[in-house]
């Protein structure tokens, strides 16, 4: 699995992210941090401290051309894992994220596996007591579920095969809400899609997170992204 982490002023979260990756119950991965050159904090220093702890990790610089999507594209072109996961630096994946998601991908022969997630202003993983199911869909069914907001559009709540992205030329656009068009394009190209209703990821909502800033700009970008898809 290629774990791709774009970073802009993420210094305070690097050590915790490395801890979260180390707790993953899955041994076969590489990590690629892509640091936006506009970063003004100690992100690079914190990454350099964390890299020796990780099994296979490196960082590269994005010269400031674009936002998260461009950084993810840079990493896609220099990593080679057969499965890709776009992880956000300030969030907290459950320890079983990779093991469970890859197992679902293997069991269902899915090109894309999505999962449920928790939104919280505290970095504490809640206990999950009840059982959840896994839904397996074809491309059309997955798109219908996405249009009804029944499966997530976010990049960090899923894994996908590299072959799906490379064979269909799927990459991120520049700007806000880059997840939307990317997700719809890969669902449209996927032979099979699986959705695990069990939460495997904690989205950490805080004042500095992308979704907590530039609300007007994000809203406009979201409308424009759906407009391009409809056109």
GROMACS .gro file of C-alpha atoms in nm, residues 21-203:
model
  183
   21UNK     CA    1   0.075   0.438   1.093
   22UNK     CA    2   0.291   0.226   1.323
   23UNK     CA    3  -0.020   0.089   1.495
   24UNK     CA    4  -0.167  -0.030   1.163
   25UNK     CA    5  -0.221  -0.404   1.169
   26UNK     CA    6  -0.080  -0.437   0.818
   27UNK     CA    7   0.293  -0.470   0.747
   28UNK     CA    8   0.336  -0.400   0.376
   29UNK     CA    9   0.334  -0.026   0.307
   30UNK     CA   10   0.535   0.275   0.199
   31UNK     CA   11   0.473   0.633   0.314
   32UNK     CA   12   0.522   0.939   0.095
   33UNK     CA   13   0.486   1.281   0.255
   34UNK     CA   14   0.448   1.568   0.008
   35UNK     CA   15   0.532   1.896   0.178
   36UNK     CA   16   0.394   2.217   0.033
   37UNK     CA   17   0.687   2.460   0.005
   38UNK     CA   18   0.466   2.734   0.149
   39UNK     CA   19   0.488   2.556   0.484
   40UNK     CA   20   0.609   2.795   0.754
   41UNK     CA   21   0.638   2.566   1.056
   42UNK     CA   22   0.867   2.275   1.148
   43UNK     CA   23   0.692   2.018   0.928
   44UNK     CA   24   1.010   1.905   0.750
   45UNK     CA   25   1.202   1.865   1.076
   46UNK     CA   26   0.918   1.661   1.230
   47UNK     CA   27   0.899   1.439   0.922
   48UNK     CA   28   1.276   1.382   0.926
   49UNK     CA   29   1.248   1.278   1.292
   50UNK     CA   30   0.963   1.036   1.217
   51UNK     CA   31   1.092   0.872   0.899
   52UNK     CA   32   1.341   0.638   1.079
   53UNK     CA   33   1.052   0.498   1.283
   54UNK     CA   34   0.851   0.400   0.977
   55UNK     CA   35   0.919   0.090   0.771
   56UNK     CA   36   0.955   0.269   0.437
   57UNK     CA   37   0.908   0.644   0.423
   58UNK     CA   38   1.032   0.955   0.246
   59UNK     CA   39   0.926   1.308   0.173
   60UNK     CA   40   0.932   1.529  -0.134
   61UNK     CA   41   0.855   1.896  -0.182
   62UNK     CA   42   0.571   2.052  -0.377
   63UNK     CA   43   0.692   2.391  -0.498
   64UNK     CA   44   0.362   2.551  -0.401
   65UNK     CA   45   0.186   2.476  -0.730
   66UNK     CA   46  -0.169   2.401  -0.621
   67UNK     CA   47  -0.337   2.257  -0.317
   68UNK     CA   48  -0.388   1.903  -0.181
   69UNK     CA   49  -0.473   1.750  -0.516
   70UNK     CA   50  -0.147   1.848  -0.682
   71UNK     CA   51   0.054   1.713  -0.389
   72UNK     CA   52  -0.132   1.383  -0.415
   73UNK     CA   53  -0.062   1.369  -0.788
   74UNK     CA   54   0.309   1.423  -0.726
   75UNK     CA   55   0.316   1.125  -0.489
   76UNK     CA   56   0.113   0.908  -0.726
   77UNK     CA   57   0.383   0.953  -0.989
   78UNK     CA   58   0.672   0.847  -0.766
   79UNK     CA   59   0.521   0.566  -0.555
   80UNK     CA   60   0.451   0.215  -0.676
   81UNK     CA   61   0.224   0.032  -0.431
   82UNK     CA   62  -0.052  -0.166  -0.596
   83UNK     CA   63  -0.302  -0.008  -0.355
   84UNK     CA   64  -0.324   0.365  -0.278
   85UNK     CA   65  -0.447   0.538   0.038
   86UNK     CA   66  -0.463   0.917   0.071
   87UNK     CA   67  -0.419   0.991   0.441
   88UNK     CA   68  -0.466   1.338   0.592
   89UNK     CA   69  -0.197   1.448   0.836
   90UNK     CA   70  -0.427   1.566   1.115
   91UNK     CA   71  -0.668   1.272   1.124
   92UNK     CA   72  -0.663   0.937   1.305
   93UNK     CA   73  -0.719   0.608   1.124
   94UNK     CA   74  -0.829   0.315   1.337
   95UNK     CA   75  -0.552   0.059   1.394
   96UNK     CA   76  -0.738  -0.194   1.177
   97UNK     CA   77  -0.794   0.046   0.884
   98UNK     CA   78  -0.549  -0.108   0.638
   99UNK     CA   79  -0.593  -0.468   0.748
  100UNK     CA   80  -0.972  -0.451   0.724
  101UNK     CA   81  -0.986  -0.246   0.405
  102UNK     CA   82  -0.733  -0.460   0.217
  103UNK     CA   83  -0.906  -0.777   0.338
  104UNK     CA   84  -1.235  -0.643   0.201
  105UNK     CA   85  -1.068  -0.556  -0.128
  106UNK     CA   86  -0.928  -0.909  -0.154
  107UNK     CA   87  -1.256  -1.075  -0.056
  108UNK     CA   88  -1.475  -0.874  -0.293
  109UNK     CA   89  -1.231  -0.818  -0.581
  110UNK     CA   90  -1.321  -0.448  -0.560
  111UNK     CA   91  -1.128  -0.171  -0.734
  112UNK     CA   92  -1.237   0.077  -0.464
  113UNK     CA   93  -1.317   0.010  -0.098
  114UNK     CA   94  -1.479   0.287   0.107
  115UNK     CA   95  -1.558   0.295   0.477
  116UNK     CA   96  -1.768   0.480   0.727
  117UNK     CA   97  -1.598   0.731   0.958
  118UNK     CA   98  -1.640   0.935   1.275
  119UNK     CA   99  -1.624   1.316   1.289
  120UNK     CA  100  -1.497   1.448   1.622
  121UNK     CA  101  -1.324   1.744   1.783
  122UNK     CA  102  -1.138   1.500   2.008
  123UNK     CA  103  -0.870   1.254   1.899
  124UNK     CA  104  -1.023   0.961   2.081
  125UNK     CA  105  -1.138   0.656   1.890
  126UNK     CA  106  -1.487   0.557   2.016
  127UNK     CA  107  -1.560   0.194   2.088
  128UNK     CA  108  -1.769   0.017   1.824
  129UNK     CA  109  -2.010  -0.230   1.983
  130UNK     CA  110  -2.249  -0.343   1.711
  131UNK     CA  111  -2.205  -0.534   1.388
  132UNK     CA  112  -2.185  -0.369   1.046
  133UNK     CA  113  -2.221  -0.503   0.695
  134UNK     CA  114  -2.020  -0.463   0.374
  135UNK     CA  115  -2.208  -0.367   0.059
  136UNK     CA  116  -2.069  -0.468  -0.280
  137UNK     CA  117  -2.182  -0.271  -0.586
  138UNK     CA  118  -2.114  -0.234  -0.953
  139UNK     CA  119  -2.015   0.104  -1.093
  140UNK     CA  120  -2.369   0.225  -1.160
  141UNK     CA  121  -2.492   0.121  -0.816
  142UNK     CA  122  -2.196   0.292  -0.650
  143UNK     CA  123  -2.260   0.616  -0.838
  144UNK     CA  124  -2.626   0.605  -0.737
  145UNK     CA  125  -2.528   0.550  -0.373
  146UNK     CA  126  -2.282   0.838  -0.393
  147UNK     CA  127  -2.543   1.071  -0.546
  148UNK     CA  128  -2.770   0.987  -0.253
  149UNK     CA  129  -2.489   1.063  -0.005
  150UNK     CA  130  -2.485   0.702   0.113
  151UNK     CA  131  -2.114   0.652   0.055
  152UNK     CA  132  -1.841   0.911   0.121
  153UNK     CA  133  -1.677   1.136  -0.135
  154UNK     CA  134  -1.364   1.202   0.070
  155UNK     CA  135  -1.027   1.061  -0.040
  156UNK     CA  136  -0.909   0.952   0.303
  157UNK     CA  137  -1.206   0.720   0.366
  158UNK     CA  138  -1.114   0.474   0.093
  159UNK     CA  139  -0.842   0.273  -0.075
  160UNK     CA  140  -0.818   0.207  -0.447
  161UNK     CA  141  -0.606   0.002  -0.682
  162UNK     CA  142  -0.332   0.188  -0.862
  163UNK     CA  143  -0.432   0.011  -1.182
  164UNK     CA  144  -0.775   0.177  -1.169
  165UNK     CA  145  -0.614   0.522  -1.148
  166UNK     CA  146  -0.336   0.467  -1.400
  167UNK     CA  147  -0.536   0.273  -1.658
  168UNK     CA  148  -0.803   0.543  -1.666
  169UNK     CA  149  -0.579   0.849  -1.628
  170UNK     CA  150  -0.749   0.951  -1.304
  171UNK     CA  151  -0.574   1.231  -1.118
  172UNK     CA  152  -0.676   1.520  -0.893
  173UNK     CA  153  -0.760   1.864  -1.020
  174UNK     CA  154  -0.624   2.179  -0.862
  175UNK     CA  155  -0.821   2.383  -0.610
  176UNK     CA  156  -1.066   2.319  -0.330
  177UNK     CA  157  -1.305   2.020  -0.318
  178UNK     CA  158  -1.063   1.816  -0.528
  179UNK     CA  159  -1.210   1.494  -0.385
  180UNK     CA  160  -1.543   1.530  -0.564
  181UNK     CA  161  -1.448   1.485  -0.929
  182UNK     CA  162  -1.176   1.234  -0.842
  183UNK     CA  163  -1.418   1.010  -0.654
  184UNK     CA  164  -1.692   1.024  -0.915
  185UNK     CA  165  -1.445   0.947  -1.194
  186UNK     CA  166  -1.304   0.642  -1.020
  187UNK     CA  167  -1.648   0.512  -0.926
  188UNK     CA  168  -1.752   0.551  -1.290
  189UNK     CA  169  -1.450   0.346  -1.403
  190UNK     CA  170  -1.455   0.081  -1.131
  191UNK     CA  171  -1.568  -0.271  -1.207
  192UNK     CA  172  -1.668  -0.334  -0.847
  193UNK     CA  173  -1.695  -0.112  -0.539
  194UNK     CA  174  -1.727  -0.216  -0.173
  195UNK     CA  175  -1.848  -0.005   0.118
  196UNK     CA  176  -1.779  -0.109   0.477
  197UNK     CA  177  -2.042   0.046   0.704
  198UNK     CA  178  -1.813   0.006   1.006
  199UNK     CA  179  -1.616   0.324   1.091
  200UNK     CA  180  -1.242   0.282   1.035
  201UNK     CA  181  -1.134   0.648   1.043
  202UNK     CA  182  -1.166   0.950   1.270
  203UNK     CA  183  -1.187   1.285   1.094
   0.00000   0.00000   0.00000
